[in-house]
Amino acid sequence: MKAKETKTKEIQSVPSKKGEIHPMENLLRMDRMPHIWCPSCGIGLAVTAFASALEKANIDPDKISIVSGIGCTGRVAGYVKLDSFHTTHGRPIAFGTGIRVANPKIKVVVFSGDGDLIAIGGNHFIHAARRNIDMLVVCVNNFIYAMTGGQVAPTTPLAAYATTSPYGCVEPPFNIPYIADSSGAVYVARWTTLHIRRLINSLAEALQKKGFSVVEVISPCGMYYSRINKLGDGLDMMKFYHDNVEIRHGEDTKNLDIGFQTKIICGKFVDRERPSYMERYNQWLSGVKGGSRDEG
Amino acid sequence: MKFWRKPLDLDKIKISCGEIHIFKDRCKGCAFCVEYCPKDVLEMSEEFNIKGYHPPYVKNPDDCLECHLCEMLCPEFAIFVTLKENEKPANVTAEKGRK
């Protein structure tokens, strides 16, 4: 804790423009602001929530590592003042597994988008959940591949328009909490960017959890998803979330499909205990060889 | 706020008073802070910032209660609230009535 205090003081002694210091200056790289995300994009809110959750959960910033893939949300790794890693497309969970196994003292947070984690990195996602690797996955879901120009993603709802579906999407979308739950994740929650206080509490809870935790953050995409579907800008999407989100804690994850402009069910769905990969590994090793690696 | 009856400890209650700081050049004009401020403290301005967006300005600085919702809902990290030193007593707002 002592090291953390001195670090904060050092950073705060350097004032930003006009002598004003943002309260998240010690966790975010304010020299790189304004960021590249579009006006009314929700990824900034997910980053705000994550930084607040880090402070709330009282986690040492030196003991945490952020891994991001490619895409809009993949840029998060570049904006945090923590150990961060911007990896190849779809592989943040694989890199995070490596970090976790090599140094069990570090808490790994995978911060990436739906196209990166569920489409290209889908196999890594389900296998990390199966093994129960100790990490937090923050999946920012904006229903589309936004950075490449609005193509159909595996989470695009049926009948929604996209650049590659000019007559409406015909593929049924993935239900991210259901995949995570059925593959064996220990903590599964879904919130929108509007429910920012609940999201902060949920992320702080998931950061304390041992095992594979997944928090899905539904985010407005004002430039592609909303524009192509004529839903207005990000503010209109936030108003839509306000009117159409239903909070049901402990809901069966089978019922969490999201249709085009239908009701979205948010809440904490799964919270259970399972031995994590490193615990199983150490237990097995102590049984076979009579020794174990560092506790993780 | 209007009360059905006057609370007995009304003179002891102090309402915190916030001061809003805006980084105008970081703003991209999404208007989340203006829409979701519970006390309607902020409003979009007519002026342009360096990137050509309209940043918000503080319309009613005395109404801010330091709830930090604008700070949490800003996707650009462009707004934050600090606590003002002088707190106002609760009966001042009780007289004004709810908007």
PDB file of N, CA, C and O in Angstrom, chain A residues 144 149-151 160-166 221-232 260:
ATOM      1  N   ILE A 144     -21.615  -5.436 -33.514  1.00  0.00           N
ATOM      2  CA  ILE A 144     -21.144  -5.240 -34.886  1.00  0.00           C
ATOM      3  C   ILE A 144     -19.615  -5.187 -34.884  1.00  0.00           C
ATOM      4  O   ILE A 144     -19.013  -4.964 -33.841  1.00  0.00           O
ATOM      5  N   GLY A 149     -15.737  -1.280 -40.252  1.00  0.00           N
ATOM      6  CA  GLY A 149     -16.746  -0.641 -41.073  1.00  0.00           C
ATOM      7  C   GLY A 149     -18.134  -1.221 -40.960  1.00  0.00           C
ATOM      8  O   GLY A 149     -18.940  -1.065 -41.866  1.00  0.00           O
ATOM      9  N   GLY A 150     -18.452  -1.930 -39.880  1.00  0.00           N
ATOM     10  CA  GLY A 150     -19.835  -2.324 -39.640  1.00  0.00           C
ATOM     11  C   GLY A 150     -20.263  -3.618 -40.295  1.00  0.00           C
ATOM     12  O   GLY A 150     -21.365  -3.710 -40.834  1.00  0.00           O
ATOM     13  N   GLN A 151     -19.405  -4.636 -40.289  1.00  0.00           N
ATOM     14  CA  GLN A 151     -19.795  -5.940 -40.835  1.00  0.00           C
ATOM     15  C   GLN A 151     -20.594  -6.744 -39.805  1.00  0.00           C
ATOM     16  O   GLN A 151     -20.600  -6.416 -38.619  1.00  0.00           O
ATOM     17  N   ALA A 160     -31.177  -7.363 -38.147  1.00  0.00           N
ATOM     18  CA  ALA A 160     -30.497  -6.063 -38.070  1.00  0.00           C
ATOM     19  C   ALA A 160     -29.680  -5.860 -39.334  1.00  0.00           C
ATOM     20  O   ALA A 160     -29.119  -6.811 -39.882  1.00  0.00           O
ATOM     21  N   TYR A 161     -29.620  -4.626 -39.807  1.00  0.00           N
ATOM     22  CA  TYR A 161     -28.825  -4.329 -40.995  1.00  0.00           C
ATOM     23  C   TYR A 161     -27.372  -4.113 -40.608  1.00  0.00           C
ATOM     24  O   TYR A 161     -27.069  -3.638 -39.528  1.00  0.00           O
ATOM     25  N   ALA A 162     -26.489  -4.488 -41.530  1.00  0.00           N
ATOM     26  CA  ALA A 162     -25.070  -4.210 -41.366  1.00  0.00           C
ATOM     27  C   ALA A 162     -24.498  -4.018 -42.760  1.00  0.00           C
ATOM     28  O   ALA A 162     -25.210  -4.227 -43.758  1.00  0.00           O
ATOM     29  N   THR A 163     -23.227  -3.629 -42.854  1.00  0.00           N
ATOM     30  CA  THR A 163     -22.643  -3.399 -44.177  1.00  0.00           C
ATOM     31  C   THR A 163     -22.708  -4.657 -45.032  1.00  0.00           C
ATOM     32  O   THR A 163     -22.942  -4.597 -46.237  1.00  0.00           O
ATOM     33  N   THR A 164     -22.511  -5.824 -44.409  1.00  0.00           N
ATOM     34  CA  THR A 164     -22.521  -7.075 -45.163  1.00  0.00           C
ATOM     35  C   THR A 164     -23.868  -7.790 -45.106  1.00  0.00           C
ATOM     36  O   THR A 164     -23.966  -8.928 -45.557  1.00  0.00           O
ATOM     37  N   SER A 165     -24.877  -7.169 -44.530  1.00  0.00           N
ATOM     38  CA  SER A 165     -26.222  -7.752 -44.580  1.00  0.00           C
ATOM     39  C   SER A 165     -27.203  -6.664 -44.981  1.00  0.00           C
ATOM     40  O   SER A 165     -27.973  -6.178 -44.158  1.00  0.00           O
ATOM     41  N   PRO A 166     -27.201  -6.269 -46.271  1.00  0.00           N
ATOM     42  CA  PRO A 166     -28.064  -5.151 -46.687  1.00  0.00           C
ATOM     43  C   PRO A 166     -29.551  -5.478 -46.630  1.00  0.00           C
ATOM     44  O   PRO A 166     -30.383  -4.574 -46.651  1.00  0.00           O
ATOM     45  N   CYS A 221     -23.221   1.861 -30.276  1.00  0.00           N
ATOM     46  CA  CYS A 221     -22.285   2.149 -31.356  1.00  0.00           C
ATOM     47  C   CYS A 221     -22.971   3.167 -32.260  1.00  0.00           C
ATOM     48  O   CYS A 221     -23.771   2.801 -33.112  1.00  0.00           O
ATOM     49  N   GLY A 222     -22.701   4.437 -32.008  1.00  0.00           N
ATOM     50  CA  GLY A 222     -23.436   5.492 -32.703  1.00  0.00           C
ATOM     51  C   GLY A 222     -23.082   5.612 -34.169  1.00  0.00           C
ATOM     52  O   GLY A 222     -23.893   6.059 -34.973  1.00  0.00           O
ATOM     53  N   MET A 223     -21.870   5.218 -34.544  1.00  0.00           N
ATOM     54  CA  MET A 223     -21.412   5.459 -35.908  1.00  0.00           C
ATOM     55  C   MET A 223     -21.789   4.334 -36.870  1.00  0.00           C
ATOM     56  O   MET A 223     -21.962   4.574 -38.053  1.00  0.00           O
ATOM     57  N   TYR A 224     -21.872   3.077 -36.382  1.00  0.00           N
ATOM     58  CA  TYR A 224     -22.182   1.989 -37.315  1.00  0.00           C
ATOM     59  C   TYR A 224     -23.511   1.323 -37.025  1.00  0.00           C
ATOM     60  O   TYR A 224     -24.439   1.416 -37.808  1.00  0.00           O
ATOM     61  N   TYR A 225     -23.622   0.644 -35.872  1.00  0.00           N
ATOM     62  CA  TYR A 225     -24.840  -0.128 -35.613  1.00  0.00           C
ATOM     63  C   TYR A 225     -26.077   0.761 -35.627  1.00  0.00           C
ATOM     64  O   TYR A 225     -27.066   0.478 -36.314  1.00  0.00           O
ATOM     65  N   SER A 226     -26.028   1.874 -34.907  1.00  0.00           N
ATOM     66  CA  SER A 226     -27.209   2.740 -34.835  1.00  0.00           C
ATOM     67  C   SER A 226     -27.442   3.470 -36.138  1.00  0.00           C
ATOM     68  O   SER A 226     -28.575   3.681 -36.542  1.00  0.00           O
ATOM     69  N   ARG A 227     -26.362   3.871 -36.811  1.00  0.00           N
ATOM     70  CA  ARG A 227     -26.543   4.665 -38.031  1.00  0.00           C
ATOM     71  C   ARG A 227     -27.119   3.803 -39.141  1.00  0.00           C
ATOM     72  O   ARG A 227     -28.073   4.196 -39.819  1.00  0.00           O
ATOM     73  N   ILE A 228     -26.581   2.569 -39.316  1.00  0.00           N
ATOM     74  CA  ILE A 228     -27.061   1.717 -40.399  1.00  0.00           C
ATOM     75  C   ILE A 228     -28.507   1.299 -40.139  1.00  0.00           C
ATOM     76  O   ILE A 228     -29.313   1.198 -41.053  1.00  0.00           O
ATOM     77  N   ASN A 229     -28.847   1.058 -38.870  1.00  0.00           N
ATOM     78  CA  ASN A 229     -30.209   0.632 -38.542  1.00  0.00           C
ATOM     79  C   ASN A 229     -31.155   1.787 -38.273  1.00  0.00           C
ATOM     80  O   ASN A 229     -32.299   1.561 -37.857  1.00  0.00           O
ATOM     81  N   LYS A 230     -30.677   3.018 -38.458  1.00  0.00           N
ATOM     82  CA  LYS A 230     -31.507   4.226 -38.269  1.00  0.00           C
ATOM     83  C   LYS A 230     -32.110   4.277 -36.857  1.00  0.00           C
ATOM     84  O   LYS A 230     -33.313   4.441 -36.664  1.00  0.00           O
ATOM     85  N   LEU A 231     -31.253   4.080 -35.873  1.00  0.00           N
ATOM     86  CA  LEU A 231     -31.698   4.102 -34.477  1.00  0.00           C
ATOM     87  C   LEU A 231     -31.253   5.375 -33.766  1.00  0.00           C
ATOM     88  O   LEU A 231     -31.306   5.457 -32.555  1.00  0.00           O
ATOM     89  N   GLY A 232     -30.756   6.353 -34.501  1.00  0.00           N
ATOM     90  CA  GLY A 232     -30.296   7.574 -33.851  1.00  0.00           C
ATOM     91  C   GLY A 232     -28.849   7.447 -33.415  1.00  0.00           C
ATOM     92  O   GLY A 232     -28.128   6.565 -33.878  1.00  0.00           O
ATOM     93  N   PHE A 260     -33.529  -7.943 -32.217  1.00  0.00           N
ATOM     94  CA  PHE A 260     -33.380  -6.588 -32.727  1.00  0.00           C
ATOM     95  C   PHE A 260     -34.387  -5.682 -32.041  1.00  0.00           C
ATOM     96  O   PHE A 260     -35.599  -5.845 -32.196  1.00  0.00           O
TER      97      PHE A 260
END
